[in-house]
XYZ file of C-alpha atoms in Angstrom:
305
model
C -13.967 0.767 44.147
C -16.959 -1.201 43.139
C -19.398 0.114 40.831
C -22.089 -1.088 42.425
C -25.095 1.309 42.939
C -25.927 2.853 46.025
C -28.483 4.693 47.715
C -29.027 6.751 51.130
C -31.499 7.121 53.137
C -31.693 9.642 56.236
C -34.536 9.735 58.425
C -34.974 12.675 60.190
C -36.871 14.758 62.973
C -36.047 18.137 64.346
C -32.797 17.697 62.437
C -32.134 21.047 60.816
C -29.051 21.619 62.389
C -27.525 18.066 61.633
C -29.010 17.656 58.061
C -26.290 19.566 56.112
C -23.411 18.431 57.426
C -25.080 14.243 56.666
C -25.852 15.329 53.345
C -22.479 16.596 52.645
C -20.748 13.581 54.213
C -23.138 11.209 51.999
C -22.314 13.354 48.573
C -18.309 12.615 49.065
C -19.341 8.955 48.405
C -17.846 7.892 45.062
C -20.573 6.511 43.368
C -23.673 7.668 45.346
C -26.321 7.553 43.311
C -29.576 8.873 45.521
C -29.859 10.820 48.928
C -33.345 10.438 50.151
C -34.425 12.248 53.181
C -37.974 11.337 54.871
C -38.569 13.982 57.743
C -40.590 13.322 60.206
C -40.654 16.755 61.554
C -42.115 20.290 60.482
C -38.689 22.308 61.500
C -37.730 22.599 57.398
C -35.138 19.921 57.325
C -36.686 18.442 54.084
C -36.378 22.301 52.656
C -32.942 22.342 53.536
C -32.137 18.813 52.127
C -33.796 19.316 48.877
C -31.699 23.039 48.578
C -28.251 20.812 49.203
C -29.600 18.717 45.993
C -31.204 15.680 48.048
C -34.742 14.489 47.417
C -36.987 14.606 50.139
C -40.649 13.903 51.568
C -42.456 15.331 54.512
C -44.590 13.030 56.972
C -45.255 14.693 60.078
C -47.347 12.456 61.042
C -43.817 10.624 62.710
C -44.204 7.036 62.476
C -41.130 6.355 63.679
C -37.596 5.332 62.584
C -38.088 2.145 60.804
C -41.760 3.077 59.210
C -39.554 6.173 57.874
C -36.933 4.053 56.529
C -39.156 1.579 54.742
C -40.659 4.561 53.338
C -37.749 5.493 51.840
C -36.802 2.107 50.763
C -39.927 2.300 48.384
C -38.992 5.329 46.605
C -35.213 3.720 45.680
C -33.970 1.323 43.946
C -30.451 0.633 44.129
C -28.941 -3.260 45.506
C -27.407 -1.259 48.288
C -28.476 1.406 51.108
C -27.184 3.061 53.279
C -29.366 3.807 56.411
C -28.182 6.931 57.852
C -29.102 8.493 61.281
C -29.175 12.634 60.504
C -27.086 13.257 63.414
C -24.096 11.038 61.532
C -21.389 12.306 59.269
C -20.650 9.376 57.415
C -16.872 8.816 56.123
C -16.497 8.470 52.388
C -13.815 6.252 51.889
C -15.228 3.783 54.615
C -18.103 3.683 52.960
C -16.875 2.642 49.862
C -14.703 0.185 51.539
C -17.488 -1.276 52.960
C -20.261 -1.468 49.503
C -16.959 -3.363 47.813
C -16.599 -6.490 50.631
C -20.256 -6.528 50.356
C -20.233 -6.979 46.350
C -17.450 -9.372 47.247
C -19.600 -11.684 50.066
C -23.014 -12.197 48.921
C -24.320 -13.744 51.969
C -24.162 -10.464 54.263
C -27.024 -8.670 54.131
C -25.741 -5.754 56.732
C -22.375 -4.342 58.041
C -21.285 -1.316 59.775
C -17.501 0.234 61.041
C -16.925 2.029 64.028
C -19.154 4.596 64.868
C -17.678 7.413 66.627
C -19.004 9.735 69.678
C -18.788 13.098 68.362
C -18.710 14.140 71.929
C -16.463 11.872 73.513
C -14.030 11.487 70.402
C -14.647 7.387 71.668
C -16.146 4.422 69.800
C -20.011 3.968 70.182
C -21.487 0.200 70.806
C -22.618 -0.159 67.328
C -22.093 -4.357 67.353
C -22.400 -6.903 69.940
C -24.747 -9.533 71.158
C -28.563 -8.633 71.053
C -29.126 -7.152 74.639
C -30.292 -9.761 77.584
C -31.946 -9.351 81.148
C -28.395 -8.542 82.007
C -28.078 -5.885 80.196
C -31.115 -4.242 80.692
C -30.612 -4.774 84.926
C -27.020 -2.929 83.935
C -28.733 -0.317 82.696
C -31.311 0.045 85.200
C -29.254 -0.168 87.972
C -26.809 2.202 86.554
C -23.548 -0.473 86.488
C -22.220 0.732 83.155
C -20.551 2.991 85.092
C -18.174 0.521 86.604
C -16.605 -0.171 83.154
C -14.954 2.482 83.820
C -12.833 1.297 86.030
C -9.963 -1.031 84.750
C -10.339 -3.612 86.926
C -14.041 -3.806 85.517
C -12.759 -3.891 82.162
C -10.372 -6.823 82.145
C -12.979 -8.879 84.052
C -15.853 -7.088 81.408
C -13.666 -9.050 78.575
C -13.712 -12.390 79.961
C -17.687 -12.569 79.893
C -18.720 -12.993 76.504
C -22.150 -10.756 76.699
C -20.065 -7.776 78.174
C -17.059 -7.876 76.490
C -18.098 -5.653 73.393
C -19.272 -3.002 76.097
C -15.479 -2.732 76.154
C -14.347 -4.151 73.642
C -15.896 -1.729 70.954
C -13.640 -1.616 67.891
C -13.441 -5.745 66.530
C -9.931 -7.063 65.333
C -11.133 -7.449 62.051
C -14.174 -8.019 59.629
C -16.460 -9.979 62.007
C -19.656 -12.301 62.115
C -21.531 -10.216 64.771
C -25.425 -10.853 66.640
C -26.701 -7.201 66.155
C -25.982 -3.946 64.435
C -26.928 -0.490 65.890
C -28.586 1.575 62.988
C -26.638 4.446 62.711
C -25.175 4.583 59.393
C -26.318 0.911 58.301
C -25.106 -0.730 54.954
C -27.678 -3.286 54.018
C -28.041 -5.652 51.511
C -32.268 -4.567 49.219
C -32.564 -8.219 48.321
C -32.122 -9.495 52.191
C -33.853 -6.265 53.552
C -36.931 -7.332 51.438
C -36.863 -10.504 51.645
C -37.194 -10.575 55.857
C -39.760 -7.609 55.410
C -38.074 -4.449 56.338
C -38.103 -3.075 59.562
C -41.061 -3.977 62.097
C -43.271 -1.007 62.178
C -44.579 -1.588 65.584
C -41.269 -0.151 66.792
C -40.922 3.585 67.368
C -37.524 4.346 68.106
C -35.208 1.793 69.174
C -35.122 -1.628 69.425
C -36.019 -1.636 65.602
C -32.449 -2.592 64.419
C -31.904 -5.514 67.065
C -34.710 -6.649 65.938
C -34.027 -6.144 61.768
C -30.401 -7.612 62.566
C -32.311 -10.981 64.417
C -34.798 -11.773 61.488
C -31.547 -11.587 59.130
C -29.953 -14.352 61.037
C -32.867 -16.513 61.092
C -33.042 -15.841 57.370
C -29.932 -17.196 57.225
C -28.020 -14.426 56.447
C -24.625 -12.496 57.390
C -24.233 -9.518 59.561
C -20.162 -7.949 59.357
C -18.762 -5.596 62.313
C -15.613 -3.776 60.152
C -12.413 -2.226 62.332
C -12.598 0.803 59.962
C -13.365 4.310 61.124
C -17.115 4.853 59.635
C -18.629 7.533 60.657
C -18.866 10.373 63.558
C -22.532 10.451 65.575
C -23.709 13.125 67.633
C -26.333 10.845 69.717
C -29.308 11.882 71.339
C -29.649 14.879 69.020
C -33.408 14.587 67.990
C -34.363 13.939 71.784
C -35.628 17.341 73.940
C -34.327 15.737 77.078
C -32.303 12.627 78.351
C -35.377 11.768 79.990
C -37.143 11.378 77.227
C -34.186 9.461 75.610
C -34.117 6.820 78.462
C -38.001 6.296 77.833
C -38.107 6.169 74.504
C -34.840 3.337 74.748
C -36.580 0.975 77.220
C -39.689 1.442 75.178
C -37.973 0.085 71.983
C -35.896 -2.344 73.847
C -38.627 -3.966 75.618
C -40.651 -3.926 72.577
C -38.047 -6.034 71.690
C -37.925 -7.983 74.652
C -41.891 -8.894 74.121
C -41.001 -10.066 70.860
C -38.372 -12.480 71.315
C -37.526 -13.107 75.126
C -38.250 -16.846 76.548
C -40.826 -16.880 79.919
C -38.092 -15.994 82.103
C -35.688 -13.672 80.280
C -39.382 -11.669 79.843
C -40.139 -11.904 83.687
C -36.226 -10.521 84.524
C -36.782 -7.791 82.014
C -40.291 -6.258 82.930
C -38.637 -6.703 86.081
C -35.644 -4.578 85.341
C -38.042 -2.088 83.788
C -40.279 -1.395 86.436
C -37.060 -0.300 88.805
C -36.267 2.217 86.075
C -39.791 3.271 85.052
C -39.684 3.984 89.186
C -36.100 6.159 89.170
C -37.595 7.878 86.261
C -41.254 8.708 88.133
C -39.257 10.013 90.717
C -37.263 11.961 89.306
C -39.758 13.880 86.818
C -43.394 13.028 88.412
C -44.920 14.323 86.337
C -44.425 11.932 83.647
C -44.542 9.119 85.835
C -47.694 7.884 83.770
C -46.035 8.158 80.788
C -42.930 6.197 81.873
C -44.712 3.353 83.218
C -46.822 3.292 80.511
C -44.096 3.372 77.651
C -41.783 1.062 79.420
C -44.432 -1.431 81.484
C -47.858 -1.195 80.224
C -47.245 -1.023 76.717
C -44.741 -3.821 75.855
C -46.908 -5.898 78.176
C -49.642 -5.395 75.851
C -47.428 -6.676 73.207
C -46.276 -10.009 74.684
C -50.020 -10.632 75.551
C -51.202 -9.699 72.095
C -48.584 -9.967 69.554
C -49.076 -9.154 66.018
């Protein structure tokens, strides 16, 4: 065990009845020195973290995900941090595992284990390639549920952008394109240096995006085999429809970002067919999908920051 300091941050809304069980997880940690909560919300969570011995703001103003975490990233101070979703127990020993090969490999600025579905009892997609057109036509058209299917699988692992879909636990410590920010080690210096998280995000797409400006820094993002943590996903959402909103949101947000001409065209593309499921489906928030999904990142990629 290192004895390098290390922080935690948990950003929270509507979280009361995940917060205790995080906090708990994050105080087995040998060597823990700071549990910050920022919630987002007005439910109490930030009562009941600062009763289990955590500090902890209030901004329920919601800013989203990554404004909350830079927050939090101002009021510590330690080399390492530990970004934690409050719907993840993280697992001690992992942990520590993980804050010694960083001490040991000063070029990686982030790396993660395997996240676990607390529902499922199976490993989340918490590494991979940044998400494509591909993906997000996947997705739209509702083909992830052909990986089921074995025969989908084997030819899944041949194709090098699919083959984490199935692939989800890596054979070792590995050089990966993007890490999913659920329980996040990262690296202060490197998080500073590329600026944090890009506030313009609201809730997802934040950490693809975080994960690319490290590798055009130059620096190292590790996928670990170990057993990290356990994530009940979705919790802070009211509805999966919401959830699927709010996800194309973020990931298109990141598509306007970063996507060439024609991997931009394929995606609004690929959004529009889903915005249109979604509208029909729940019409009455067919303004709000289009908007969030369509209108929005549009604006974005015409009028970037």
């Amino acid at each position: 065990m290192t004895g390098a300091a290390l922080d935690a941050i948990v950003v929270a809304y509507g979280s009361r009845p995940d917060i205790a069980p995080c906090i708990e997880s994050l105080q087995a940690v040998r060597g823990l020195a700071t549990i910050m909560v920022v919630d987002h919300g007005t439910d109490g969570t930030a009562e009941v973290a600062s009763a289990l011995g955590a500090l902890a703001v209030s901004d329920p103003s919601n800013p989203g995900f990554g404004a909350g975490h830079n927050h939090g990233m101002s009021l510590t101070s330690a080399p390492f941090v530990l970004l934690v979703n409050p719907d993840a127990r993280a697992i001690p020993g992992a942990i520590e595992e993980g804050l010694t090969l960083m001490v040991r490999r000063p070029e990686v600025a982030a790396l993660q284990g395997v996240i676990t579905d607390a529902a499922t009892g199976r490993p989340e997609r918490s590494h991979g390639v940044a998400l494509g057109p591909a993906h997000l036509w996947g997705r739209a058209l509702h083909l992830r549920v052909l990986l089921r299917w074995p025969p989908v699988q084997a030819l899944a692992r041949r194709v090098a952008g699919l083959a984490d879909h199935v692939e989800r636990v890596p054979i070792g410590p590995v050089a990966t394109e993007a890490l999913a920010a659920t329980a996040l080690l990262v690296r202060r210096r490197a998080f500073e240096e590329v600026g944090g998280f890009d506030e313009r995000f609201f809730l997802y797409g934040e950490d693809m995006d975080l994960s690319r400006r490290f590798r055009e820094a130059g620096w190292t993002l590790l996928a670990l085999p170990i057993p990290w943590a356990v994530h009940r996903a979705g919790s802070s959402h009211r509805s999966s429809w919401q959830r699927e909103v709010q996800w194309w949101r973020g990931t298109m947000t990141f598509a306007a970002k970063w996507y060439p001409p024609r991997d931009w065209a394929l995606a609004l593309c690929a959004a529009v067919v889903r915005a249109t499921t979604l509208a029909i489906r729940r019409p009455s928030g067919a303004v709000a999908a289009f908007g969030s999904m369509v209108s929005d990142p549009r604006q974005e990629r015409a009028h970037p920051h």
